[in-house]
C-alpha atoms as a printed R data frame, in Angstrom:
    type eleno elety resid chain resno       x      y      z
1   ATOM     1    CA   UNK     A     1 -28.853 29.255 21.757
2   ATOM     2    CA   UNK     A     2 -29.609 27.440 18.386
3   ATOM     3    CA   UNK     A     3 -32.093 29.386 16.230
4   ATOM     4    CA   UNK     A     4 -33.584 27.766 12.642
5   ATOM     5    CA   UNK     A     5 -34.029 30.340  9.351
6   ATOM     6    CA   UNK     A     6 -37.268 29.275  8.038
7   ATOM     7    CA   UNK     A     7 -38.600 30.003  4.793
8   ATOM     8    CA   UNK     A     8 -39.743 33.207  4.969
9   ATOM     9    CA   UNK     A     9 -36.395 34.616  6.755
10  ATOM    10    CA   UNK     A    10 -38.590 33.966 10.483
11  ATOM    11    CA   UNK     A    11 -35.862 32.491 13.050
12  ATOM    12    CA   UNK     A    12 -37.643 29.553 15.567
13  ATOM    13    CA   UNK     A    13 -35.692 29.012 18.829
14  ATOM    14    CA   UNK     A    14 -35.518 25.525 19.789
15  ATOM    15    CA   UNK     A    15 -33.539 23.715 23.041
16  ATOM    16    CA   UNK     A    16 -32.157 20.479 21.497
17  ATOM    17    CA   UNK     A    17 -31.192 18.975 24.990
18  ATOM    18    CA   UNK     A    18 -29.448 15.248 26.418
19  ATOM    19    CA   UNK     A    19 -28.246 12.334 24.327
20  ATOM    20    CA   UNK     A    20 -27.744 13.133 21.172
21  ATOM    21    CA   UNK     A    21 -28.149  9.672 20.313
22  ATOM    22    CA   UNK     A    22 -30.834  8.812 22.511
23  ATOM    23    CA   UNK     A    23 -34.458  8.143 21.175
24  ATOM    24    CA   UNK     A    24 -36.037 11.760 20.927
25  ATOM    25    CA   UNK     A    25 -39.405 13.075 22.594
26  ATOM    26    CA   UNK     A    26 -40.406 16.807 21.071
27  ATOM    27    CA   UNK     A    27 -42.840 19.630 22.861
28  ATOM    28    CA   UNK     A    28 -45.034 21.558 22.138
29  ATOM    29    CA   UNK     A    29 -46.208 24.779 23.971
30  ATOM    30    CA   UNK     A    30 -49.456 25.887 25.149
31  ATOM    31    CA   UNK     A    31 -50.743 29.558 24.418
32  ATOM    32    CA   UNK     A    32 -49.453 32.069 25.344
33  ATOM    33    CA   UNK     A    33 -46.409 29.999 26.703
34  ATOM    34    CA   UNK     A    34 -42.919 29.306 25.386
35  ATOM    35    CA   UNK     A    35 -41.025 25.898 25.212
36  ATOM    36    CA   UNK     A    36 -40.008 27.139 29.056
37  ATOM    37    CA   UNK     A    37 -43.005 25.596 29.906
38  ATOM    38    CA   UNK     A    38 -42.117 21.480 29.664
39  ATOM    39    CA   UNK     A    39 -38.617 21.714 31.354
40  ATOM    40    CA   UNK     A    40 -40.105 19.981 33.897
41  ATOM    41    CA   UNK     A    41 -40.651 17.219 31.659
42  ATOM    42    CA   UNK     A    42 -37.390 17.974 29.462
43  ATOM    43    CA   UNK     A    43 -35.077 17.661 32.047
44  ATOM    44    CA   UNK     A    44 -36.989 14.378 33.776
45  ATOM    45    CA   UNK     A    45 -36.520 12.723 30.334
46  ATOM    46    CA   UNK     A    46 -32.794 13.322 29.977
47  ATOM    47    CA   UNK     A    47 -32.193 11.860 33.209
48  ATOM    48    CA   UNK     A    48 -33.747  8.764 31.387
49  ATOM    49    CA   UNK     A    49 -31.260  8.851 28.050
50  ATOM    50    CA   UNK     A    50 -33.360 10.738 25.481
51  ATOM    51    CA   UNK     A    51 -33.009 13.821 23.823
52  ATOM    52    CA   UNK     A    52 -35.946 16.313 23.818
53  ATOM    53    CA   UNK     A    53 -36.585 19.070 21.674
54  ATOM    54    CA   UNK     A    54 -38.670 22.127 21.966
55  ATOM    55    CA   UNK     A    55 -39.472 25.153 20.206
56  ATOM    56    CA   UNK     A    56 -41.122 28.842 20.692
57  ATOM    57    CA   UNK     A    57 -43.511 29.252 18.009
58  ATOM    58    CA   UNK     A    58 -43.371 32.250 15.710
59  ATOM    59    CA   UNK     A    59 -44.312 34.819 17.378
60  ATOM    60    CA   UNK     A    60 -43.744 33.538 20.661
61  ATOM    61    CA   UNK     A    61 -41.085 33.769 23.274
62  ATOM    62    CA   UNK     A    62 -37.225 33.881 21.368
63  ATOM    63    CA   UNK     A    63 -38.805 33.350 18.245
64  ATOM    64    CA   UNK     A    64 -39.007 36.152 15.431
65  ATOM    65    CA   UNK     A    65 -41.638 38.541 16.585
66  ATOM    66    CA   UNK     A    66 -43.493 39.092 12.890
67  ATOM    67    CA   UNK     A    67 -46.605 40.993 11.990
68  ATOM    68    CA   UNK     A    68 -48.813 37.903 10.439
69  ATOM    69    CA   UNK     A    69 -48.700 34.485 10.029
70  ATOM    70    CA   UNK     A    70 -50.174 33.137 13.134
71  ATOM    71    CA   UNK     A    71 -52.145 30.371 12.394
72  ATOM    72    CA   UNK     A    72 -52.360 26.557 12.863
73  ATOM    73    CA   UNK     A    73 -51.410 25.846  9.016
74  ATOM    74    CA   UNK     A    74 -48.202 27.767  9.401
75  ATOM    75    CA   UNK     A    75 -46.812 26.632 12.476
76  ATOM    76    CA   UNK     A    76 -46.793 22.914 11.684
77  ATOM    77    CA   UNK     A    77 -45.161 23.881  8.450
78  ATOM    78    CA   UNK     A    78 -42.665 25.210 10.928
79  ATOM    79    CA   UNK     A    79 -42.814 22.756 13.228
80  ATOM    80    CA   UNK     A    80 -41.995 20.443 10.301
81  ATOM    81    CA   UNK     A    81 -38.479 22.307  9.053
82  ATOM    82    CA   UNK     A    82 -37.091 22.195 12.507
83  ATOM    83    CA   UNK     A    83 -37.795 18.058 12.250
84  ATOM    84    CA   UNK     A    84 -35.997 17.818  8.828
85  ATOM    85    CA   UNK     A    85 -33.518 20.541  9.571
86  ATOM    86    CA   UNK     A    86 -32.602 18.140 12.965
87  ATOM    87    CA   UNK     A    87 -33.116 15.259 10.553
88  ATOM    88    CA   UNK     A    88 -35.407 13.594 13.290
89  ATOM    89    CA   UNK     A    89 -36.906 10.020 13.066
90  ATOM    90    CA   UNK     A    90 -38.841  7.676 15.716
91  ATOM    91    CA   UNK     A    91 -39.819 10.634 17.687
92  ATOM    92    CA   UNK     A    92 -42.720 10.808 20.384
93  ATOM    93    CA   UNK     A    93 -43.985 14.247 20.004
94  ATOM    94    CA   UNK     A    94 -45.728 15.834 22.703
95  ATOM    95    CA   UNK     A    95 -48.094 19.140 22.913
96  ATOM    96    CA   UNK     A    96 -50.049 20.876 25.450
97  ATOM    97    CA   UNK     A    97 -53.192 22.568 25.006
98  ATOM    98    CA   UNK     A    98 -52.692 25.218 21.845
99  ATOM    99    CA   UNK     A    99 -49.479 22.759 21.381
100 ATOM   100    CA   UNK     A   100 -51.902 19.636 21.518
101 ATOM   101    CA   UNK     A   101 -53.634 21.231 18.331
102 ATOM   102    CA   UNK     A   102 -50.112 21.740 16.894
103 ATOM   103    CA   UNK     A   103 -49.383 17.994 17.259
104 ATOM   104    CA   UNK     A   104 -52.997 17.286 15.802
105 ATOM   105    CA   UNK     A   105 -52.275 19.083 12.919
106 ATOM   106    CA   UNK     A   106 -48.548 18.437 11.982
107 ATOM   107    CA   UNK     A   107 -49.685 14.204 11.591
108 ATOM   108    CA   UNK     A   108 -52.578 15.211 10.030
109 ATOM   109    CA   UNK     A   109 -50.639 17.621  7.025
110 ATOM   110    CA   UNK     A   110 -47.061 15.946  7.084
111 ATOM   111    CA   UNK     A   111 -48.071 12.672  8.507
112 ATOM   112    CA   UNK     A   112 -46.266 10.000 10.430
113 ATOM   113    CA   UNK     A   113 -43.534  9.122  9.127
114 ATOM   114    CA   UNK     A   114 -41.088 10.622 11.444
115 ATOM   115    CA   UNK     A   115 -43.277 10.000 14.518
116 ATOM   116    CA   UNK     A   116 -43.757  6.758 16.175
117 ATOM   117    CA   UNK     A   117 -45.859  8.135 19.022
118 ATOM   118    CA   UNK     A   118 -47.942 11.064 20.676
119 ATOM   119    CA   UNK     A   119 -49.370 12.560 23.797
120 ATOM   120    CA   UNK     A   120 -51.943 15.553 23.896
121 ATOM   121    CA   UNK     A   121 -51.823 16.344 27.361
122 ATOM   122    CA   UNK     A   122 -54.981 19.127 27.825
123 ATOM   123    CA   UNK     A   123 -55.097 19.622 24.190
124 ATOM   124    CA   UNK     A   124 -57.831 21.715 22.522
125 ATOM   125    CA   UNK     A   125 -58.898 19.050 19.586
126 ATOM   126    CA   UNK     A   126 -61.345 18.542 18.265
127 ATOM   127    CA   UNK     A   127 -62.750 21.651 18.255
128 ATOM   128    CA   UNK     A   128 -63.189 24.256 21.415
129 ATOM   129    CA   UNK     A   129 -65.954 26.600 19.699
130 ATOM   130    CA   UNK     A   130 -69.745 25.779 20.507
131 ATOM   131    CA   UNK     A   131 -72.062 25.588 17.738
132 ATOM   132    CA   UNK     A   132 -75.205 22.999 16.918
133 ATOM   133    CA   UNK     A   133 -72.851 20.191 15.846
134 ATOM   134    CA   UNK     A   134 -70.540 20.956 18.875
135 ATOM   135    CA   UNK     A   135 -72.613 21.837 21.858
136 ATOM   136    CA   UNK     A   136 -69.997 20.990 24.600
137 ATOM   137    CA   UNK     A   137 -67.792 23.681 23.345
138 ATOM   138    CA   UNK     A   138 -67.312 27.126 24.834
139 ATOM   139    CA   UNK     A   139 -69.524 29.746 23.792
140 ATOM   140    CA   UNK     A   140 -67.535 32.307 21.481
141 ATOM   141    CA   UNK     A   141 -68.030 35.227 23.795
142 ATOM   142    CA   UNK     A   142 -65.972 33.896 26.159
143 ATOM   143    CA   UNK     A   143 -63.052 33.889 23.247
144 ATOM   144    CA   UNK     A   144 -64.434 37.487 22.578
145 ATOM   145    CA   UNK     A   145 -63.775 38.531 26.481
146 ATOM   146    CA   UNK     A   146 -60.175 37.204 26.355
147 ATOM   147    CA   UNK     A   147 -59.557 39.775 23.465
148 ATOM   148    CA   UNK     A   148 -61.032 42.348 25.122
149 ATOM   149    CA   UNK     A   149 -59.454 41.954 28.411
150 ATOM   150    CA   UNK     A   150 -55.837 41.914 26.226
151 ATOM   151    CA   UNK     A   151 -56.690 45.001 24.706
152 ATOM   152    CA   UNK     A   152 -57.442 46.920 27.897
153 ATOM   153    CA   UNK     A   153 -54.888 45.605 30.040
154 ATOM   154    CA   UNK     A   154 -52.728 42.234 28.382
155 ATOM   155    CA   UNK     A   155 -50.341 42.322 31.701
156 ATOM   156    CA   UNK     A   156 -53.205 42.403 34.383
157 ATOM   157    CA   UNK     A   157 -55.014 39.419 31.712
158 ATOM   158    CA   UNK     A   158 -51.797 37.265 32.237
159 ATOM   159    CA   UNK     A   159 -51.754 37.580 35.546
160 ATOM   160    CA   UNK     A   160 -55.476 36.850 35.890
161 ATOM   161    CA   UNK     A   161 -55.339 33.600 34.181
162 ATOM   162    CA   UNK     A   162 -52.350 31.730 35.940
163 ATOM   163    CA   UNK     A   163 -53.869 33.120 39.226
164 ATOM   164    CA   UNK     A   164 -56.858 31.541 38.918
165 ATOM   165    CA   UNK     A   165 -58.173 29.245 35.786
166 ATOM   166    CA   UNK     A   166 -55.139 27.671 34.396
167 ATOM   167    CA   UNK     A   167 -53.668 25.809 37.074
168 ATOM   168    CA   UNK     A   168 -56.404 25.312 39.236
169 ATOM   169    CA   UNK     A   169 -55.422 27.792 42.080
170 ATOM   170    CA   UNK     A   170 -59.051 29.696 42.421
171 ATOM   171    CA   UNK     A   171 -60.033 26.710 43.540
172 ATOM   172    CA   UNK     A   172 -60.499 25.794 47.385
173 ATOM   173    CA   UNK     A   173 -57.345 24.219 49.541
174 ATOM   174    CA   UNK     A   174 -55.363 25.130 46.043
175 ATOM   175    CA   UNK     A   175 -51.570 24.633 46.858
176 ATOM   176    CA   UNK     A   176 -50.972 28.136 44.870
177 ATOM   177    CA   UNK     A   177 -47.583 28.449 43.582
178 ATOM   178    CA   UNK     A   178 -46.637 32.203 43.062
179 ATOM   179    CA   UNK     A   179 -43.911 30.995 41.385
180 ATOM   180    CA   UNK     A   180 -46.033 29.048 38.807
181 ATOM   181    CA   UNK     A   181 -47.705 32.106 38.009
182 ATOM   182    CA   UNK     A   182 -44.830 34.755 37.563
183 ATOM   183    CA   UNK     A   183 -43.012 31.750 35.092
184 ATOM   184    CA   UNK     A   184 -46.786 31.742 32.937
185 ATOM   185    CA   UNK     A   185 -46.691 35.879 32.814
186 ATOM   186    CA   UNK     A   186 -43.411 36.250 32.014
187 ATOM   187    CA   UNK     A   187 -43.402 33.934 29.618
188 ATOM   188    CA   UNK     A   188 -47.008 35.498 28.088
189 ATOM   189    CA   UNK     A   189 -45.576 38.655 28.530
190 ATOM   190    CA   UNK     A   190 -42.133 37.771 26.313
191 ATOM   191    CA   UNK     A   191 -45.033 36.220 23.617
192 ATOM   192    CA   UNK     A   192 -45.673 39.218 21.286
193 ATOM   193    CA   UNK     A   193 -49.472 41.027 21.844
194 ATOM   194    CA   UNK     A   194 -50.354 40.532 18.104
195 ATOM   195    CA   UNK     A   195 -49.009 36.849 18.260
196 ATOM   196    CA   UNK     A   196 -51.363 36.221 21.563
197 ATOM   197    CA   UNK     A   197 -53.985 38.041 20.073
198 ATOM   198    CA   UNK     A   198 -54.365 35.886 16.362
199 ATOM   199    CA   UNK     A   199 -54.014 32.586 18.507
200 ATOM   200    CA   UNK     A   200 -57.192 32.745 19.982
201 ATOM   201    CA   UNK     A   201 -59.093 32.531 17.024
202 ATOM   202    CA   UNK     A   202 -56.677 29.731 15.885
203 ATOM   203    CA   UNK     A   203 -57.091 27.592 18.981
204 ATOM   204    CA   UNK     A   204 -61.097 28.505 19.462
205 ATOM   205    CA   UNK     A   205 -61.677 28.113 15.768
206 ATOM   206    CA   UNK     A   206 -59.802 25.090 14.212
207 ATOM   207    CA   UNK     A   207 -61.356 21.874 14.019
208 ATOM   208    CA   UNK     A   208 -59.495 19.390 14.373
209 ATOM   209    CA   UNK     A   209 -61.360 16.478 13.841
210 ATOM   210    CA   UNK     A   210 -60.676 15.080 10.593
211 ATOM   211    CA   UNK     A   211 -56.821 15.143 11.826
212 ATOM   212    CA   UNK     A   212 -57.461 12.833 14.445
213 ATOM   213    CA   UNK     A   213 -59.265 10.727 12.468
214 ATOM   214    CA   UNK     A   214 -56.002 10.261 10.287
215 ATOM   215    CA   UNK     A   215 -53.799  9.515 13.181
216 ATOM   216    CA   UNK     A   216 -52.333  5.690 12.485
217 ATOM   217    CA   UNK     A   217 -49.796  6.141 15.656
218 ATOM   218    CA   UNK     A   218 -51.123  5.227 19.118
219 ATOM   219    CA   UNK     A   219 -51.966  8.399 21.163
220 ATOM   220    CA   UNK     A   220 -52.063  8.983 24.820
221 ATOM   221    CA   UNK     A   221 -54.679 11.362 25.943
222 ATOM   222    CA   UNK     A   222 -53.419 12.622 29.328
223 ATOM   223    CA   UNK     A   223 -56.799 15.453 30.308
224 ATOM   224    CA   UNK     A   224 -57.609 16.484 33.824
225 ATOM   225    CA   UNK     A   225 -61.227 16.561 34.845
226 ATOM   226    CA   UNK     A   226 -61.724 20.023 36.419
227 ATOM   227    CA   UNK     A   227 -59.826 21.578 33.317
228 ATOM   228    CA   UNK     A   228 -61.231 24.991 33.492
229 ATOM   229    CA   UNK     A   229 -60.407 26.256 30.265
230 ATOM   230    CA   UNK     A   230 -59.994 22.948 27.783
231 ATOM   231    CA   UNK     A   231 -63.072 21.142 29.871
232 ATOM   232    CA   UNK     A   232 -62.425 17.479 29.377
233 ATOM   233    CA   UNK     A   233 -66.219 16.604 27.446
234 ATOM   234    CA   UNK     A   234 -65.379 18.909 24.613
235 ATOM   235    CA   UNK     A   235 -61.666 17.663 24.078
236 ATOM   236    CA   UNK     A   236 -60.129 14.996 25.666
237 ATOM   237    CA   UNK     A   237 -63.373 12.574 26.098
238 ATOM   238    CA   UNK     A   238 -63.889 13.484 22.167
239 ATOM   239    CA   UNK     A   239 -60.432 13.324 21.006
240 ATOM   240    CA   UNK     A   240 -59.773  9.781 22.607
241 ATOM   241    CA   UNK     A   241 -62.647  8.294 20.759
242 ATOM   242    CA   UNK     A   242 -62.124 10.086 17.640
243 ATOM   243    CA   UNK     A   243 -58.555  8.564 17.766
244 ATOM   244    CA   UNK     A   244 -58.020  4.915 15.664
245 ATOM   245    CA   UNK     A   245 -55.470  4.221 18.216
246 ATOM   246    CA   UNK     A   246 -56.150  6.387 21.416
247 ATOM   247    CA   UNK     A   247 -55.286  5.721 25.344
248 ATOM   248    CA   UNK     A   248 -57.434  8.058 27.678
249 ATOM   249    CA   UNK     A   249 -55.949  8.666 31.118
250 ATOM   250    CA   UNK     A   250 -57.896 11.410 33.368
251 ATOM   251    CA   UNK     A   251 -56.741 12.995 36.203
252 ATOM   252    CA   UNK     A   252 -59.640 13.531 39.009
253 ATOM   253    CA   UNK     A   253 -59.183 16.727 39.752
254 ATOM   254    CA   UNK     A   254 -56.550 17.951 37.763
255 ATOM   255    CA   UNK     A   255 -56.321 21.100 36.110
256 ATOM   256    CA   UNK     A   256 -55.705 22.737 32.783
257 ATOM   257    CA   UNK     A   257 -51.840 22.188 33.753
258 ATOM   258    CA   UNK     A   258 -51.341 18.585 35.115
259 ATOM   259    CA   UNK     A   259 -47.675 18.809 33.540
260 ATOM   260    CA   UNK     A   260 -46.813 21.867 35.919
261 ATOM   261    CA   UNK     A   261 -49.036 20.632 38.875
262 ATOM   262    CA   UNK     A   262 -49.140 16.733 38.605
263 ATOM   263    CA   UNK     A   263 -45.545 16.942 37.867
264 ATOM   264    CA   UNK     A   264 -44.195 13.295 38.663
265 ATOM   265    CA   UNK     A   265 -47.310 12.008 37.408
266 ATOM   266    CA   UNK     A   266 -47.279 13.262 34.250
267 ATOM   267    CA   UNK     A   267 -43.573 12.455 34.123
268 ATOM   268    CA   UNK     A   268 -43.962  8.502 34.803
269 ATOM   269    CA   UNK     A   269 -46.984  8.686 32.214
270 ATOM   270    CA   UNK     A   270 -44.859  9.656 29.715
271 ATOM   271    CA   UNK     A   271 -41.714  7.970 30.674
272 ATOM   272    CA   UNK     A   272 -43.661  4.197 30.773
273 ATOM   273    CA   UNK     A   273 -45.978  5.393 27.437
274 ATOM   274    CA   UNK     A   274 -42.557  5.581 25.539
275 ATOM   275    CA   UNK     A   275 -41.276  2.611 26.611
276 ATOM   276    CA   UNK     A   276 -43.792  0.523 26.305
């Protein structure tokens, strides 16, 4: 399994997967996920030609478990070694959620050179945290529970949330997919409890505005409109007119994960986005 030294002596774990020649399409994981989480995707777009890279953020499933260091401004400095260390060009990068932020950032501080695209599927820019300029966010105590509910019980947490909010299964006639859920806790579980912990300050509390603002690539907004914990009027609504060169598509009724529940959906989406 191919692992990059970064700067600092951190190792990332990345999957570097299909043509090597083909035109390349990287991911981004949500919190407290792992690139596990768009194979889905990964292995739809390989059947198509391209090559598709993903990575676990520091911190965060293979990648070096360290002490500090989990923050937005970091991990697109990562993020942006494992492009020149893979020497990648033309790319359509692609980022869920936390991951949507990371994609927000990384063409907002290293710019566009290297990208020619990008999707935020469920992504939490501009900004999730409500204050007066931001009243459609999400109140900061509910950031406050989710650290309290890791510090008295992290494994009961991470089963709480993939059993009801994040795919949509507490809701009624839910097609509930128990193996959905034991892929998002083991994967949260393999995510270390300090990294989890830091990134929800970093997801509830960076703004991400003046990032999209910047973005002179088209962007595809993919955001489903019963998304339970990025709702679609704070982020995706915002984020698409924010954009200079933003596409909107909402799912009615989709959840927080339309990649793992909308699965061919999302797949075409991408698939005809990058091609056309």
């Amino acid at each position: 399994m191919p692992y990059l030294k970064l700067r600092d002596g951190a190792e990332l774990f990345y999957k570097d997967w299909g043509n090597p020649k083909g035109e390349v399409v990287t991911f981004s994981h949500g919190w407290p996920l792992s690139s596990d989480n768009w194979e889905s995707q990964m292995v739809f777009l390989v059947s198509h030609g391209y090559r598709v890279i993903a990575h676990d953020r520091r911190g965060h499933g293979r990648s070096t478990q360290n002490w500090t260091d989990h923050n937005m401004e970091i991990f697109v400095d990562d993020l942006q070694e494992l492009y020149k260390h893979l020497d990648i060009k033309n790319a359509m990068i692609v980022g869920h959620s936390h991951g949507g932020g990371e994609v927000t950032r990384f063409l907002g501080k290293h710019g566009t050179s290297r990208v020619k695209k990008a999707v935020l599927v469920g992504a939490i820019p501009p900004f999730m945290l409500k204050s007066s300029a931001n009243p459609e966010g999400t109140e900061k105590s509910v950031f406050d529970s989710f650290r309290e509910a890791m510090s008295k019980d992290r494994a009961q947490f991470f089963l709480d949330v993939p059993t009801g909010p994040f795919f949509g299964f507490n809701r009624p006639n839910a097609a509930k997919s128990e193996g959905q859920i034991r892929s998002w806790w083991e994967q949260g579980m393999r995510t270390s409890f300090k990294a989890s912990y830091d990134c929800i300050k970093d997801f509830s509390e960076t703004d991400f505005t003046k990032d999209l603002k910047s973005i002179d690539i088209p962007v595809l907004v993919l955001h489903g409109d019963d998304d339970q914990v990025v709702p679609i009027g704070a982020a995706g609504l915002k984020s698409a007119k924010l954009l200079p060169q933003g596409k909107l598509k909402i799912y009615p009724g989709g959840s927080h994960a339309i990649h793992n529940v909308n699965v061919d959906e999302v797949n075409k989406d991408l698939l005809d986005f990058i091609t056309s």
